């Protein structure tokens, strides 16, 4: 089965001409059929041209969350949505006969992007727990010294502080804003609050700050290569993640199976 026709992603580009990519509908979320190099090129183009891209990494959990939230699905239709994890790959194989070109989880994508991007970047961090975001920024500075990493705020700021934070982003306009609030809060925030005047790229990054700060260890490399990091995370944090994986994974598989049987692809 062929993928959907090629359509422009990052449709909030505000004047920048976007390249078109095919999307595959996985449980109501349009996920870009791109490899890592093409995804990085899209971000680079937004940064150098003054454009604006909203970026999301879509795993089975985000599909489950979006399934009951029409407003979130509409918002994600304006994002560059990248395939994250074995779940959406299985969905793509069932619905379209092929996996996505690459597994593009944010935890691996952004270290690769920082290493590959020769142009010095202004990167802003927003979200995470107090203290964690600062440690994450410090680790990023050590690993990628040619880029500038600045903390905007942790994720527990008061609602009345948001206008001031947005004014600060507008004044500095980072090339890349990393938003770590978890799904779907980070995607909702990006869709609702951020525009081209605030940053070139706004990306929802989930637990990225926790990984950089050493709060949460990565799975061994062999486990990651086998696409089983979710099992390692469940083993490490069962009380927090059991609903997402033990209940969520079967729900996701049922959802894409119904989509297949209904011919909605």
Short mmCIF file of C-alpha atoms in Angstrom, two decimals:
data_model
loop_
_atom_site.label_atom_id
_atom_site.label_comp_id
_atom_site.label_asym_id
_atom_site.label_seq_id
_atom_site.Cartn_x
_atom_site.Cartn_y
_atom_site.Cartn_z
CA UNK A 1 0.00 0.00 0.00
CA UNK A 2 1.38 3.41 -0.82
CA UNK A 3 1.84 6.27 1.59
CA UNK A 4 -0.32 9.36 1.46
CA UNK A 5 0.45 11.95 -1.17
CA UNK A 6 3.29 14.36 -0.52
CA UNK A 7 2.12 17.41 1.39
CA UNK A 8 3.95 20.28 3.07
CA UNK A 9 4.87 19.69 6.68
CA UNK A 10 5.59 22.39 9.23
CA UNK A 11 2.73 24.39 7.74
CA UNK A 12 3.20 27.19 10.27
CA UNK A 13 6.32 28.20 8.36
CA UNK A 14 5.03 31.79 8.02
CA UNK A 15 6.33 32.56 4.60
CA UNK A 16 9.15 30.04 4.28
CA UNK A 17 8.78 27.61 1.42
CA UNK A 18 8.68 24.10 2.93
CA UNK A 19 9.67 20.94 1.17
CA UNK A 20 6.83 18.48 0.88
CA UNK A 21 7.04 15.04 2.45
CA UNK A 22 4.70 12.11 2.43
CA UNK A 23 2.81 11.41 5.63
CA UNK A 24 1.43 8.12 6.86
CA UNK A 25 -1.69 8.18 8.99
CA UNK A 26 -1.02 6.09 12.08
CA UNK A 27 -4.06 6.11 14.34
CA UNK A 28 -5.10 9.57 13.19
CA UNK A 29 -1.64 11.19 13.40
CA UNK A 30 0.20 12.06 10.18
CA UNK A 31 3.83 10.96 10.57
CA UNK A 32 6.46 12.13 8.08
CA UNK A 33 8.11 9.56 5.86
CA UNK A 34 11.64 10.93 6.22
CA UNK A 35 15.03 9.66 7.24
CA UNK A 36 17.23 11.37 9.81
CA UNK A 37 19.21 13.38 7.26
CA UNK A 38 16.06 14.82 5.69
CA UNK A 39 14.59 15.70 9.08
CA UNK A 40 17.81 17.47 10.08
CA UNK A 41 17.84 19.32 6.77
CA UNK A 42 14.30 20.60 7.45
CA UNK A 43 15.39 22.03 10.82
CA UNK A 44 18.55 23.51 9.34
CA UNK A 45 16.53 25.20 6.58
CA UNK A 46 14.17 26.78 9.13
CA UNK A 47 17.10 28.06 11.18
CA UNK A 48 19.04 29.64 8.33
CA UNK A 49 16.01 31.07 6.52
CA UNK A 50 14.16 32.59 9.47
CA UNK A 51 11.32 30.09 9.19
CA UNK A 52 9.45 28.24 11.88
CA UNK A 53 8.97 24.50 12.43
CA UNK A 54 7.00 22.84 15.17
CA UNK A 55 8.48 19.39 15.84
CA UNK A 56 7.00 16.35 17.58
CA UNK A 57 8.27 12.81 18.07
CA UNK A 58 5.37 10.40 17.77
CA UNK A 59 5.40 7.08 19.57
CA UNK A 60 2.54 4.72 20.36
CA UNK A 61 1.69 6.69 23.50
CA UNK A 62 1.20 9.96 21.61
CA UNK A 63 -1.05 8.18 19.11
CA UNK A 64 -3.12 6.84 22.02
CA UNK A 65 -3.36 10.27 23.63
CA UNK A 66 -4.28 11.98 20.37
CA UNK A 67 -6.94 9.42 19.53
CA UNK A 68 -9.31 10.96 22.03
CA UNK A 69 -8.33 14.59 21.46
CA UNK A 70 -9.43 16.10 18.15
CA UNK A 71 -7.85 19.46 18.98
CA UNK A 72 -4.48 17.78 19.54
CA UNK A 73 -4.76 15.93 16.22
CA UNK A 74 -5.49 19.22 14.45
CA UNK A 75 -2.47 20.81 16.11
CA UNK A 76 -0.20 17.92 15.18
CA UNK A 77 -1.23 18.30 11.55
CA UNK A 78 0.79 21.56 11.54
CA UNK A 79 3.89 19.87 13.05
CA UNK A 80 6.75 18.00 11.50
CA UNK A 81 5.95 14.69 13.22
CA UNK A 82 8.76 12.12 13.31
CA UNK A 83 8.44 8.36 13.83
CA UNK A 84 9.62 7.37 17.31
CA UNK A 85 9.79 3.75 18.35
CA UNK A 86 8.90 0.25 17.32
CA UNK A 87 5.15 0.75 17.84
CA UNK A 88 4.61 3.23 15.01
CA UNK A 89 6.92 1.14 12.81
CA UNK A 90 4.71 -1.90 13.38
CA UNK A 91 1.68 0.24 12.57
CA UNK A 92 3.34 1.42 9.36
CA UNK A 93 4.19 -2.15 8.33
CA UNK A 94 0.60 -3.24 8.87
CA UNK A 95 -1.04 -0.25 7.18
CA UNK A 96 1.46 0.59 4.44
CA UNK A 97 3.59 -2.52 4.02
CA UNK A 98 6.84 -0.87 5.06
CA UNK A 99 8.44 0.65 8.16
CA UNK A 100 9.43 4.28 8.44
CA UNK A 101 12.88 5.10 6.99
CA UNK A 102 14.47 5.70 10.42
CA UNK A 103 13.66 5.48 14.10
CA UNK A 104 13.77 9.15 15.08
CA UNK A 105 13.47 9.37 18.87
CA UNK A 106 14.45 12.72 20.33
CA UNK A 107 16.94 11.23 22.78
CA UNK A 108 19.18 10.18 19.89
CA UNK A 109 18.09 12.76 17.33
CA UNK A 110 19.20 15.90 19.13
CA UNK A 111 22.69 14.73 20.14
CA UNK A 112 23.20 13.79 16.47
CA UNK A 113 21.81 17.16 15.33
CA UNK A 114 24.04 19.13 17.70
CA UNK A 115 27.10 17.16 16.57
CA UNK A 116 26.29 17.53 12.88
CA UNK A 117 25.31 21.22 12.86
CA UNK A 118 28.45 23.23 12.06
CA UNK A 119 26.67 26.56 12.43
CA UNK A 120 26.75 27.76 16.07
CA UNK A 121 23.22 27.44 17.43
CA UNK A 122 21.30 29.34 20.07
CA UNK A 123 19.41 26.63 21.97
CA UNK A 124 16.89 27.42 24.71
CA UNK A 125 15.61 24.88 27.26
CA UNK A 126 12.13 25.08 28.79
CA UNK A 127 10.60 22.47 31.05
CA UNK A 128 11.69 19.63 33.27
CA UNK A 129 12.04 19.71 37.03
CA UNK A 130 13.80 22.55 38.87
CA UNK A 131 17.51 21.82 38.91
CA UNK A 132 17.30 19.12 36.25
CA UNK A 133 17.02 21.56 33.35
CA UNK A 134 20.09 23.47 34.59
CA UNK A 135 22.15 20.27 34.84
CA UNK A 136 21.00 19.21 31.40
CA UNK A 137 22.06 22.56 29.93
CA UNK A 138 25.47 22.26 31.58
CA UNK A 139 26.01 18.80 30.10
CA UNK A 140 24.99 20.07 26.68
CA UNK A 141 27.50 22.93 26.96
CA UNK A 142 30.27 20.48 27.82
CA UNK A 143 29.48 18.09 24.99
CA UNK A 144 28.73 20.66 22.28
CA UNK A 145 30.78 23.77 23.13
CA UNK A 146 30.25 25.54 19.80
CA UNK A 147 26.53 25.96 20.58
CA UNK A 148 24.99 28.25 23.20
CA UNK A 149 22.56 26.58 25.62
CA UNK A 150 20.40 28.81 27.80
CA UNK A 151 17.72 27.88 30.34
CA UNK A 152 14.41 29.71 29.96
CA UNK A 153 12.65 28.08 32.91
CA UNK A 154 11.83 24.77 34.52
CA UNK A 155 8.39 23.40 33.71
CA UNK A 156 6.72 24.37 36.99
CA UNK A 157 6.42 28.11 36.45
CA UNK A 158 3.22 29.89 37.47
CA UNK A 159 0.70 30.63 34.68
CA UNK A 160 1.15 34.37 35.17
CA UNK A 161 4.85 33.99 34.33
CA UNK A 162 4.20 32.67 30.82
CA UNK A 163 3.86 36.09 29.16
CA UNK A 164 7.25 37.14 30.52
CA UNK A 165 8.86 33.92 29.31
CA UNK A 166 7.40 34.38 25.84
CA UNK A 167 8.60 38.00 25.75
CA UNK A 168 12.10 36.77 26.60
CA UNK A 169 12.00 34.22 23.78
CA UNK A 170 10.84 36.90 21.35
CA UNK A 171 13.67 39.20 22.40
CA UNK A 172 16.36 36.53 21.98
CA UNK A 173 14.67 34.28 19.36
CA UNK A 174 16.67 31.08 19.76
CA UNK A 175 17.33 28.85 16.78
CA UNK A 176 15.96 25.89 18.72
CA UNK A 177 13.63 25.75 21.70
CA UNK A 178 13.51 22.40 23.50
CA UNK A 179 10.25 21.98 25.44
CA UNK A 180 10.22 19.16 28.01
CA UNK A 181 6.75 18.91 29.52
CA UNK A 182 5.74 15.39 28.46
CA UNK A 183 2.99 14.41 26.02
CA UNK A 184 0.63 15.99 25.33
CA UNK A 185 1.36 19.12 27.41
CA UNK A 186 4.46 20.06 25.42
CA UNK A 187 2.70 19.68 22.05
CA UNK A 188 -0.27 21.70 23.27
CA UNK A 189 2.02 24.43 24.58
CA UNK A 190 3.99 24.61 21.34
CA UNK A 191 0.81 24.78 19.25
CA UNK A 192 -0.88 27.35 21.47
CA UNK A 193 1.89 29.69 22.52
CA UNK A 194 4.77 29.61 20.04
CA UNK A 195 5.12 31.38 16.73
CA UNK A 196 7.94 32.27 14.35
CA UNK A 197 8.81 35.35 16.43
CA UNK A 198 9.68 33.11 19.40
CA UNK A 199 12.06 30.59 17.76
CA UNK A 200 12.99 28.95 14.49
CA UNK A 201 12.32 25.40 15.72
CA UNK A 202 10.14 24.42 18.69
CA UNK A 203 10.51 20.77 19.65
CA UNK A 204 8.72 18.65 22.25
CA UNK A 205 11.46 16.51 23.79
CA UNK A 206 9.85 14.57 26.66
CA UNK A 207 12.51 13.13 28.99
CA UNK A 208 15.52 14.48 27.09
CA UNK A 209 16.61 16.73 29.99
CA UNK A 210 16.41 13.81 32.42
CA UNK A 211 18.72 11.77 30.20
CA UNK A 212 21.25 14.59 29.76
CA UNK A 213 21.20 15.40 33.48
CA UNK A 214 21.79 11.76 34.42
CA UNK A 215 18.44 11.47 36.20
CA UNK A 216 17.37 8.56 34.00
CA UNK A 217 19.92 6.12 32.51
CA UNK A 218 19.73 5.00 28.90
CA UNK A 219 19.22 1.34 28.13
CA UNK A 220 22.31 -0.65 27.12
CA UNK A 221 23.22 -0.21 23.47
CA UNK A 222 22.21 -3.77 22.56
CA UNK A 223 18.74 -3.17 24.00
CA UNK A 224 18.41 0.08 22.05
CA UNK A 225 19.48 -1.58 18.80
CA UNK A 226 16.88 -4.27 19.36
CA UNK A 227 14.24 -1.50 19.64
CA UNK A 228 13.38 -2.65 23.19
CA UNK A 229 14.31 0.41 25.21
CA UNK A 230 10.69 0.72 26.31
CA UNK A 231 11.06 -2.56 28.23
CA UNK A 232 14.14 -1.21 30.00
CA UNK A 233 12.31 2.00 30.92
CA UNK A 234 9.34 0.03 32.21
CA UNK A 235 11.67 -2.09 34.33
CA UNK A 236 13.33 1.05 35.75
CA UNK A 237 10.11 3.00 36.41
CA UNK A 238 7.22 0.51 36.62
CA UNK A 239 4.88 2.61 38.76
CA UNK A 240 5.16 5.63 36.48
CA UNK A 241 5.14 3.84 33.12
CA UNK A 242 3.03 0.71 33.51
CA UNK A 243 -0.12 2.33 32.16
CA UNK A 244 1.73 3.70 29.13
CA UNK A 245 3.23 0.36 28.16
CA UNK A 246 1.28 -2.51 29.76
CA UNK A 247 -2.11 -0.99 28.90
CA UNK A 248 -1.11 1.44 26.17
CA UNK A 249 0.76 -0.89 23.82
CA UNK A 250 -2.14 -3.36 23.41
CA UNK A 251 -4.53 -0.41 22.99
CA UNK A 252 -2.31 1.00 20.24
CA UNK A 253 -2.15 -2.34 18.42
CA UNK A 254 -5.92 -2.67 18.59
CA UNK A 255 -6.28 0.87 17.26
CA UNK A 256 -4.13 0.32 14.18
CA UNK A 257 -5.70 -3.09 13.59
CA UNK A 258 -9.14 -1.46 13.49
CA UNK A 259 -7.74 1.17 11.12
CA UNK A 260 -6.42 -1.59 8.86
CA UNK A 261 -9.69 -3.48 8.85
CA UNK A 262 -11.62 -0.28 8.13
CA UNK A 263 -9.30 0.54 5.23
CA UNK A 264 -8.66 4.00 6.73
CA UNK A 265 -5.15 4.64 5.48
#
